[in-house]
XYZ file of C-alpha atoms in Angstrom:
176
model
C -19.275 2.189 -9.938
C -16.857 -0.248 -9.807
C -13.664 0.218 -8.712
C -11.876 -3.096 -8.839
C -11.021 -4.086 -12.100
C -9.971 -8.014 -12.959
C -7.817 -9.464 -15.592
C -9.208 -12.398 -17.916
C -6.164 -12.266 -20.731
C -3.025 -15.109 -20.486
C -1.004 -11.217 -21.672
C -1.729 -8.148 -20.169
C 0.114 -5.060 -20.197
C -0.582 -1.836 -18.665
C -0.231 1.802 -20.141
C -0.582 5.278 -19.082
C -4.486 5.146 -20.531
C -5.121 2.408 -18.023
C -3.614 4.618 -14.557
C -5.494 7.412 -16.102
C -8.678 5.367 -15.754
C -7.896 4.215 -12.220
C -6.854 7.788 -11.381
C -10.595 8.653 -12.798
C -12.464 5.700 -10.763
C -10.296 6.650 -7.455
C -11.296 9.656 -7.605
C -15.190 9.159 -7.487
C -14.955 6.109 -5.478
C -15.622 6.608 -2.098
C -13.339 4.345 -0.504
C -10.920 7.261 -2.741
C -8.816 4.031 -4.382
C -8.910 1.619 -7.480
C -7.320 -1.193 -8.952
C -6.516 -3.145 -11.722
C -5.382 -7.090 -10.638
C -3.336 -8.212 -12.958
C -3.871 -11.633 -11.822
C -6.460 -14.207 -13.444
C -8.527 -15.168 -10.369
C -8.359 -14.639 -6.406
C -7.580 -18.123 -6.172
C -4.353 -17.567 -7.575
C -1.220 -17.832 -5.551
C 0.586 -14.497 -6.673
C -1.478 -11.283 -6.779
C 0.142 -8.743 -9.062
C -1.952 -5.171 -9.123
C -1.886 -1.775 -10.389
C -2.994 -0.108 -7.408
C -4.139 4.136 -7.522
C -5.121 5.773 -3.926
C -5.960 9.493 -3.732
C -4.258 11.666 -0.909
C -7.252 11.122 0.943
C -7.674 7.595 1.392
C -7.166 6.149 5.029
C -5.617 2.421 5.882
C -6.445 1.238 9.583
C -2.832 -0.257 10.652
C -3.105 -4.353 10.326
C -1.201 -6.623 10.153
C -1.312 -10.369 7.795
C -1.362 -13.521 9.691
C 0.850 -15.044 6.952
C 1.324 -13.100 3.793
C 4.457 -11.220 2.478
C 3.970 -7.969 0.195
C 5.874 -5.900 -1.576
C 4.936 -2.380 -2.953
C 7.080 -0.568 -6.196
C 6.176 2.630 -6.245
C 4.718 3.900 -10.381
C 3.931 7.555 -9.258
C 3.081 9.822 -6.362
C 4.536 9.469 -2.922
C 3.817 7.775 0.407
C 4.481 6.728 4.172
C 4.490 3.193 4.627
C 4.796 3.601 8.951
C 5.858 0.309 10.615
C 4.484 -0.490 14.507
C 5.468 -2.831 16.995
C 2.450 -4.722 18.972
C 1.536 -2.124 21.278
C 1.318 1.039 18.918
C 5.157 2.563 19.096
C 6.257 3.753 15.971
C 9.392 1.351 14.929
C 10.419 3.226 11.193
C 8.719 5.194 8.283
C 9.309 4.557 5.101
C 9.289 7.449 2.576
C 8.490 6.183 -0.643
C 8.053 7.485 -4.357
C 9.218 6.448 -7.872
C 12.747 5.757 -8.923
C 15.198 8.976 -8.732
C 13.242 10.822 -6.489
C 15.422 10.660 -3.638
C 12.998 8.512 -1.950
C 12.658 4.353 -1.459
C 11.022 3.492 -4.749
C 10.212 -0.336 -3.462
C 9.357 -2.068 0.047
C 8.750 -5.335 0.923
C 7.364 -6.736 4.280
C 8.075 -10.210 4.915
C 6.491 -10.905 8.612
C 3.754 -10.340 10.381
C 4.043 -6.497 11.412
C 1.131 -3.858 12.118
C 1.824 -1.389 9.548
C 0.209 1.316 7.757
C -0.165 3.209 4.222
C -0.299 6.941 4.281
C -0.568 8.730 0.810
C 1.217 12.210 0.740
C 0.277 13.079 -3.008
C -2.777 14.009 -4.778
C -2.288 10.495 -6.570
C -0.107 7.136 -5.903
C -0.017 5.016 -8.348
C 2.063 1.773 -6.960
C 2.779 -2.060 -8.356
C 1.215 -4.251 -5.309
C 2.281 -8.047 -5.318
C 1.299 -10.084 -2.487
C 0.488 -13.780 -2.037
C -3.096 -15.513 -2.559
C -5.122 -16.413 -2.953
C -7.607 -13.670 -1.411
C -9.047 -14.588 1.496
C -11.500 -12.183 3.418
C -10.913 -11.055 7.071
C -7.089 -11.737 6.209
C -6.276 -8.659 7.518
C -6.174 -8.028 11.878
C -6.412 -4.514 12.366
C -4.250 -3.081 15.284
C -6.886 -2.529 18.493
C -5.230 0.548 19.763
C -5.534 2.537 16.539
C -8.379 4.587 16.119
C -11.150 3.339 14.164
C -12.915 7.367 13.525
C -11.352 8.577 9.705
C -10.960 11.900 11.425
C -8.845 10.565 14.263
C -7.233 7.932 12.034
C -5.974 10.598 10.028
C -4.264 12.713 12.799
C -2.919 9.439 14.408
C -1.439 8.450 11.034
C 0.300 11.829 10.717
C 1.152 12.259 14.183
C 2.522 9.085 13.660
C 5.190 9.641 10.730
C 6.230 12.902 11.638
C 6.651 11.729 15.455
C 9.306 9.496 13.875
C 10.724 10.701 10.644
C 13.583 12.182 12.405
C 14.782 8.898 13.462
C 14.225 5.726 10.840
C 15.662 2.757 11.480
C 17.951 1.524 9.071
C 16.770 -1.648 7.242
C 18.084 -1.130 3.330
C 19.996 -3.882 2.247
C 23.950 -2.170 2.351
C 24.943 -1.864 -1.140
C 28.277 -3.880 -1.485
C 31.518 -2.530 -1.915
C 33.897 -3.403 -3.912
């Protein structure tokens, strides 16, 4: 089953039928996510996609040589947990959708170990990141555990650890 889905129309748009059918191919994938890239072809030098990861779906922290992405969140929430080289925890980011009381967008602009760690039964988020696609992009942090079952604990250990202490990187809103 496949559970990357590709764009081939100069106009697409994207409706509640189309999350629903993610949500459905997340769910019996078993790498638990799904996605719909909005972009025409992997060559292409923005990647715009419709991303839907189930609560239990596990991200190794890594880090991209030279890519910047950003991450809106549709539905659901999540952890995005930021490291420093050696493992420390520098800030989580508590994310869901607009008026939740939550960050409802992220972007990363450097090269930072970081990791994604779905709290909801569902998160549905908008994904844009540069191309084009390039396999083994991706360097995966050496002291994080590469077992799902102690990936998972580390992960949570690893946003509650620091929750009680983010460091503050919003933009300030101006005053005026």
């Amino acid at each position: 089953m496949s559970e990357v889905f590709h764009n081939d129309k100069p106009v697409i748009s994207v409706s509640d039928d189309w999350v629903s059918f993610l949500k459905e191919r997340a769910e019996n994938s078993p790498l638990r996510r799904s996605r719909l890239c909005l972009h025409r072809n992997s060559d292409d030098a923005i990647h715009e996609m419709v991303i839907v990861m189930c609560k239990d779906v596990l991200f190794r922290p890594h880090r991209h040589r030279v890519k910047t992405e950003s991450i809106h969140i549709i539905d659901g929430a999540l952890d995005i947990i930021l490291f420093d080289k050696s493992g420390t925890v520098e800030e989580v980011i508590a994310m869901g959708p607009f008026g939740s009381g939550r960050n409802f967008s992220y972007r990363l602009s450097v090269s930072q170990f970081h990791a994604v760690l779905p709290l909801s039964d569902y998160v549905v988020v908008y994904e844009v990141t540069m191309g084009p696609y390039l396999e083994g992009d991706a360097e995966f942090a050496p002291w994080a555990p590469a077992d799902t079952d102690a990936l998972r604990k580390f992960l949570i250990d690893s946003a509650n650890t620091n929750r009680s202490h983010p460091r503050k990187s919003a933009l300030a809103i101006p005053t005026r």
